[in-house]
PDB file of C-alpha atoms in Angstrom:
ATOM      1  CA  UNK A   1     217.878 126.941 137.178  1.00  0.00           C
ATOM      2  CA  UNK A   2     219.321 130.210 138.599  1.00  0.00           C
ATOM      3  CA  UNK A   3     216.973 130.231 141.610  1.00  0.00           C
ATOM      4  CA  UNK A   4     218.024 126.747 142.648  1.00  0.00           C
ATOM      5  CA  UNK A   5     221.677 127.711 142.164  1.00  0.00           C
ATOM      6  CA  UNK A   6     221.227 130.773 144.412  1.00  0.00           C
ATOM      7  CA  UNK A   7     219.509 128.720 147.101  1.00  0.00           C
ATOM      8  CA  UNK A   8     222.267 126.108 147.077  1.00  0.00           C
ATOM      9  CA  UNK A   9     224.940 128.813 147.249  1.00  0.00           C
ATOM     10  CA  UNK A  10     223.127 130.601 150.086  1.00  0.00           C
ATOM     11  CA  UNK A  11     222.992 127.293 151.964  1.00  0.00           C
ATOM     12  CA  UNK A  12     226.741 126.830 151.481  1.00  0.00           C
ATOM     13  CA  UNK A  13     227.271 130.370 152.767  1.00  0.00           C
ATOM     14  CA  UNK A  14     224.997 129.797 155.748  1.00  0.00           C
ATOM     15  CA  UNK A  15     227.082 126.839 156.903  1.00  0.00           C
ATOM     16  CA  UNK A  16     230.314 128.749 156.267  1.00  0.00           C
ATOM     17  CA  UNK A  17     231.641 126.587 153.426  1.00  0.00           C
ATOM     18  CA  UNK A  18     234.093 129.176 152.107  1.00  0.00           C
ATOM     19  CA  UNK A  19     236.438 126.579 150.605  1.00  0.00           C
ATOM     20  CA  UNK A  20     233.592 124.990 148.644  1.00  0.00           C
ATOM     21  CA  UNK A  21     232.387 128.382 147.464  1.00  0.00           C
ATOM     22  CA  UNK A  22     235.887 129.373 146.297  1.00  0.00           C
ATOM     23  CA  UNK A  23     236.240 126.092 144.434  1.00  0.00           C
ATOM     24  CA  UNK A  24     232.876 126.704 142.773  1.00  0.00           C
ATOM     25  CA  UNK A  25     233.864 130.300 141.917  1.00  0.00           C
ATOM     26  CA  UNK A  26     237.032 129.072 140.190  1.00  0.00           C
ATOM     27  CA  UNK A  27     235.032 126.606 138.065  1.00  0.00           C
ATOM     28  CA  UNK A  28     232.406 129.089 136.850  1.00  0.00           C
ATOM     29  CA  UNK A  29     232.622 131.181 133.690  1.00  0.00           C
ATOM     30  CA  UNK A  30     229.331 133.093 133.932  1.00  0.00           C
ATOM     31  CA  UNK A  31     229.532 136.455 135.770  1.00  0.00           C
ATOM     32  CA  UNK A  32     225.964 136.090 137.128  1.00  0.00           C
ATOM     33  CA  UNK A  33     226.823 132.718 138.658  1.00  0.00           C
ATOM     34  CA  UNK A  34     230.073 134.177 140.049  1.00  0.00           C
ATOM     35  CA  UNK A  35     228.057 137.017 141.614  1.00  0.00           C
ATOM     36  CA  UNK A  36     225.862 134.461 143.358  1.00  0.00           C
ATOM     37  CA  UNK A  37     228.952 132.693 144.726  1.00  0.00           C
ATOM     38  CA  UNK A  38     230.412 135.995 145.942  1.00  0.00           C
ATOM     39  CA  UNK A  39     227.155 136.717 147.766  1.00  0.00           C
ATOM     40  CA  UNK A  40     227.446 133.267 149.339  1.00  0.00           C
ATOM     41  CA  UNK A  41     230.961 134.177 150.461  1.00  0.00           C
ATOM     42  CA  UNK A  42     229.503 137.345 151.965  1.00  0.00           C
ATOM     43  CA  UNK A  43     226.962 135.295 153.907  1.00  0.00           C
ATOM     44  CA  UNK A  44     229.817 133.048 155.085  1.00  0.00           C
ATOM     45  CA  UNK A  45     231.796 136.106 156.296  1.00  0.00           C
ATOM     46  CA  UNK A  46     234.511 135.637 153.687  1.00  0.00           C
ATOM     47  CA  UNK A  47     236.016 139.135 153.798  1.00  0.00           C
ATOM     48  CA  UNK A  48     239.535 137.919 152.975  1.00  0.00           C
ATOM     49  CA  UNK A  49     238.388 135.731 150.092  1.00  0.00           C
ATOM     50  CA  UNK A  50     236.264 138.515 148.624  1.00  0.00           C
ATOM     51  CA  UNK A  51     239.094 141.042 149.044  1.00  0.00           C
ATOM     52  CA  UNK A  52     241.400 138.699 147.124  1.00  0.00           C
ATOM     53  CA  UNK A  53     238.857 138.403 144.296  1.00  0.00           C
ATOM     54  CA  UNK A  54     238.354 142.184 144.236  1.00  0.00           C
ATOM     55  CA  UNK A  55     242.103 142.768 144.109  1.00  0.00           C
ATOM     56  CA  UNK A  56     243.069 140.154 141.545  1.00  0.00           C
ATOM     57  CA  UNK A  57     240.206 139.633 139.098  1.00  0.00           C
ATOM     58  CA  UNK A  58     240.599 141.194 135.655  1.00  0.00           C
ATOM     59  CA  UNK A  59     236.873 141.801 135.166  1.00  0.00           C
ATOM     60  CA  UNK A  60     235.734 145.171 136.564  1.00  0.00           C
ATOM     61  CA  UNK A  61     232.223 143.736 136.951  1.00  0.00           C
ATOM     62  CA  UNK A  62     233.452 140.802 139.038  1.00  0.00           C
ATOM     63  CA  UNK A  63     235.668 143.104 141.122  1.00  0.00           C
ATOM     64  CA  UNK A  64     232.711 145.431 141.794  1.00  0.00           C
ATOM     65  CA  UNK A  65     230.467 142.518 142.779  1.00  0.00           C
ATOM     66  CA  UNK A  66     233.142 141.216 145.174  1.00  0.00           C
ATOM     67  CA  UNK A  67     233.327 144.643 146.824  1.00  0.00           C
ATOM     68  CA  UNK A  68     229.536 144.759 147.129  1.00  0.00           C
ATOM     69  CA  UNK A  69     229.531 141.265 148.644  1.00  0.00           C
ATOM     70  CA  UNK A  70     231.926 142.405 151.375  1.00  0.00           C
ATOM     71  CA  UNK A  71     229.033 144.606 152.504  1.00  0.00           C
ATOM     72  CA  UNK A  72     227.018 141.465 153.206  1.00  0.00           C
ATOM     73  CA  UNK A  73     229.595 140.291 155.752  1.00  0.00           C
ATOM     74  CA  UNK A  74     228.922 143.178 158.154  1.00  0.00           C
ATOM     75  CA  UNK A  75     231.347 144.610 160.663  1.00  0.00           C
ATOM     76  CA  UNK A  76     234.052 147.211 160.811  1.00  0.00           C
ATOM     77  CA  UNK A  77     236.686 144.899 159.321  1.00  0.00           C
ATOM     78  CA  UNK A  78     234.806 144.882 156.038  1.00  0.00           C
ATOM     79  CA  UNK A  79     234.644 148.680 155.886  1.00  0.00           C
ATOM     80  CA  UNK A  80     238.398 148.853 156.342  1.00  0.00           C
ATOM     81  CA  UNK A  81     238.831 146.528 153.369  1.00  0.00           C
ATOM     82  CA  UNK A  82     236.629 148.408 150.898  1.00  0.00           C
ATOM     83  CA  UNK A  83     237.621 152.056 151.405  1.00  0.00           C
ATOM     84  CA  UNK A  84     240.967 151.562 149.674  1.00  0.00           C
ATOM     85  CA  UNK A  85     239.329 150.671 146.375  1.00  0.00           C
ATOM     86  CA  UNK A  86     237.542 154.013 146.118  1.00  0.00           C
ATOM     87  CA  UNK A  87     240.708 155.670 144.820  1.00  0.00           C
ATOM     88  CA  UNK A  88     240.762 153.413 141.745  1.00  0.00           C
ATOM     89  CA  UNK A  89     239.104 156.164 139.700  1.00  0.00           C
ATOM     90  CA  UNK A  90     236.680 153.658 138.110  1.00  0.00           C
ATOM     91  CA  UNK A  91     233.045 154.782 138.607  1.00  0.00           C
ATOM     92  CA  UNK A  92     231.804 151.189 138.745  1.00  0.00           C
ATOM     93  CA  UNK A  93     234.190 150.433 141.608  1.00  0.00           C
ATOM     94  CA  UNK A  94     233.357 153.697 143.403  1.00  0.00           C
ATOM     95  CA  UNK A  95     229.648 152.856 143.303  1.00  0.00           C
ATOM     96  CA  UNK A  96     230.410 149.354 144.589  1.00  0.00           C
ATOM     97  CA  UNK A  97     232.421 150.792 147.492  1.00  0.00           C
ATOM     98  CA  UNK A  98     229.585 153.103 148.470  1.00  0.00           C
ATOM     99  CA  UNK A  99     226.997 150.314 148.214  1.00  0.00           C
ATOM    100  CA  UNK A 100     229.185 148.051 150.331  1.00  0.00           C
ATOM    101  CA  UNK A 101     229.663 150.760 152.980  1.00  0.00           C
ATOM    102  CA  UNK A 102     225.910 151.344 153.063  1.00  0.00           C
ATOM    103  CA  UNK A 103     225.308 147.634 153.671  1.00  0.00           C
ATOM    104  CA  UNK A 104     228.017 147.493 156.319  1.00  0.00           C
ATOM    105  CA  UNK A 105     226.466 150.333 158.309  1.00  0.00           C
ATOM    106  CA  UNK A 106     222.815 149.325 158.192  1.00  0.00           C
ATOM    107  CA  UNK A 107     222.981 146.809 161.047  1.00  0.00           C
ATOM    108  CA  UNK A 108     224.842 147.861 164.158  1.00  0.00           C
ATOM    109  CA  UNK A 109     226.073 151.150 162.644  1.00  0.00           C
ATOM    110  CA  UNK A 110     229.796 150.759 163.376  1.00  0.00           C
ATOM    111  CA  UNK A 111     231.888 153.905 163.722  1.00  0.00           C
ATOM    112  CA  UNK A 112     231.961 154.407 159.979  1.00  0.00           C
ATOM    113  CA  UNK A 113     233.347 157.919 159.972  1.00  0.00           C
ATOM    114  CA  UNK A 114     236.292 156.872 162.114  1.00  0.00           C
ATOM    115  CA  UNK A 115     237.122 154.132 159.627  1.00  0.00           C
ATOM    116  CA  UNK A 116     237.040 156.759 156.852  1.00  0.00           C
ATOM    117  CA  UNK A 117     239.229 159.382 158.554  1.00  0.00           C
ATOM    118  CA  UNK A 118     242.319 158.748 156.445  1.00  0.00           C
ATOM    119  CA  UNK A 119     240.592 158.658 153.072  1.00  0.00           C
ATOM    120  CA  UNK A 120     239.681 161.325 150.577  1.00  0.00           C
ATOM    121  CA  UNK A 121     237.075 163.862 151.703  1.00  0.00           C
ATOM    122  CA  UNK A 122     235.122 163.150 148.507  1.00  0.00           C
ATOM    123  CA  UNK A 123     234.458 159.578 149.661  1.00  0.00           C
ATOM    124  CA  UNK A 124     233.378 160.721 153.148  1.00  0.00           C
ATOM    125  CA  UNK A 125     230.988 163.235 151.609  1.00  0.00           C
ATOM    126  CA  UNK A 126     229.510 160.721 149.148  1.00  0.00           C
ATOM    127  CA  UNK A 127     228.948 158.230 151.955  1.00  0.00           C
ATOM    128  CA  UNK A 128     227.425 160.977 154.092  1.00  0.00           C
ATOM    129  CA  UNK A 129     225.104 162.033 151.262  1.00  0.00           C
ATOM    130  CA  UNK A 130     224.046 158.439 150.753  1.00  0.00           C
ATOM    131  CA  UNK A 131     223.434 157.572 154.399  1.00  0.00           C
ATOM    132  CA  UNK A 132     222.349 160.767 156.165  1.00  0.00           C
ATOM    133  CA  UNK A 133     218.635 160.175 155.470  1.00  0.00           C
ATOM    134  CA  UNK A 134     218.923 156.873 157.401  1.00  0.00           C
ATOM    135  CA  UNK A 135     218.095 158.674 160.625  1.00  0.00           C
ATOM    136  CA  UNK A 136     219.173 157.851 164.152  1.00  0.00           C
ATOM    137  CA  UNK A 137     222.558 158.711 165.574  1.00  0.00           C
ATOM    138  CA  UNK A 138     224.389 157.617 162.435  1.00  0.00           C
ATOM    139  CA  UNK A 139     222.179 159.844 160.288  1.00  0.00           C
ATOM    140  CA  UNK A 140     222.827 162.833 162.571  1.00  0.00           C
ATOM    141  CA  UNK A 141     226.601 162.244 162.529  1.00  0.00           C
ATOM    142  CA  UNK A 142     226.614 161.963 158.771  1.00  0.00           C
ATOM    143  CA  UNK A 143     224.517 165.118 158.461  1.00  0.00           C
ATOM    144  CA  UNK A 144     227.181 166.964 160.457  1.00  0.00           C
ATOM    145  CA  UNK A 145     229.869 165.371 158.291  1.00  0.00           C
ATOM    146  CA  UNK A 146     228.172 166.836 155.208  1.00  0.00           C
ATOM    147  CA  UNK A 147     228.126 170.276 156.830  1.00  0.00           C
ATOM    148  CA  UNK A 148     231.666 170.123 158.209  1.00  0.00           C
ATOM    149  CA  UNK A 149     233.740 167.429 156.456  1.00  0.00           C
ATOM    150  CA  UNK A 150     236.302 165.688 158.633  1.00  0.00           C
ATOM    151  CA  UNK A 151     234.796 166.807 161.920  1.00  0.00           C
ATOM    152  CA  UNK A 152     232.055 165.133 163.910  1.00  0.00           C
ATOM    153  CA  UNK A 153     230.263 166.265 167.024  1.00  0.00           C
ATOM    154  CA  UNK A 154     232.266 165.508 170.144  1.00  0.00           C
TER     155      UNK A 154
END
């Protein structure tokens, strides 16, 4: 039962069982089940494990889901991991990067634009377009980023 599987995986993630989740990931063949495990790794804060999956897996779908799951982990460290994959040229991966960055910024709103300074202006603008309606200080900063790429209010 997929719902029971998800609940069990979420429980493993909640207690931080990254090793168990990685072992389970390696045993699974089904991409949906692997996605559930990657989300569990996100809950467990497994940025490094998810980055390894995103960098080494042959399946573009699995790689994209790993990138999205990094967004679940929260924190600036995760945003630093995902921005590099935007340059892959693959639309599926680009969408996953943007979704992950959106998730990473919804909580405490880390200094996202600073973490994106060295990357392509196209990525900064797409993130700004996606997040500027969020409101608050982050929304205002991203609105200014859309108007004047690469420069924020000082």
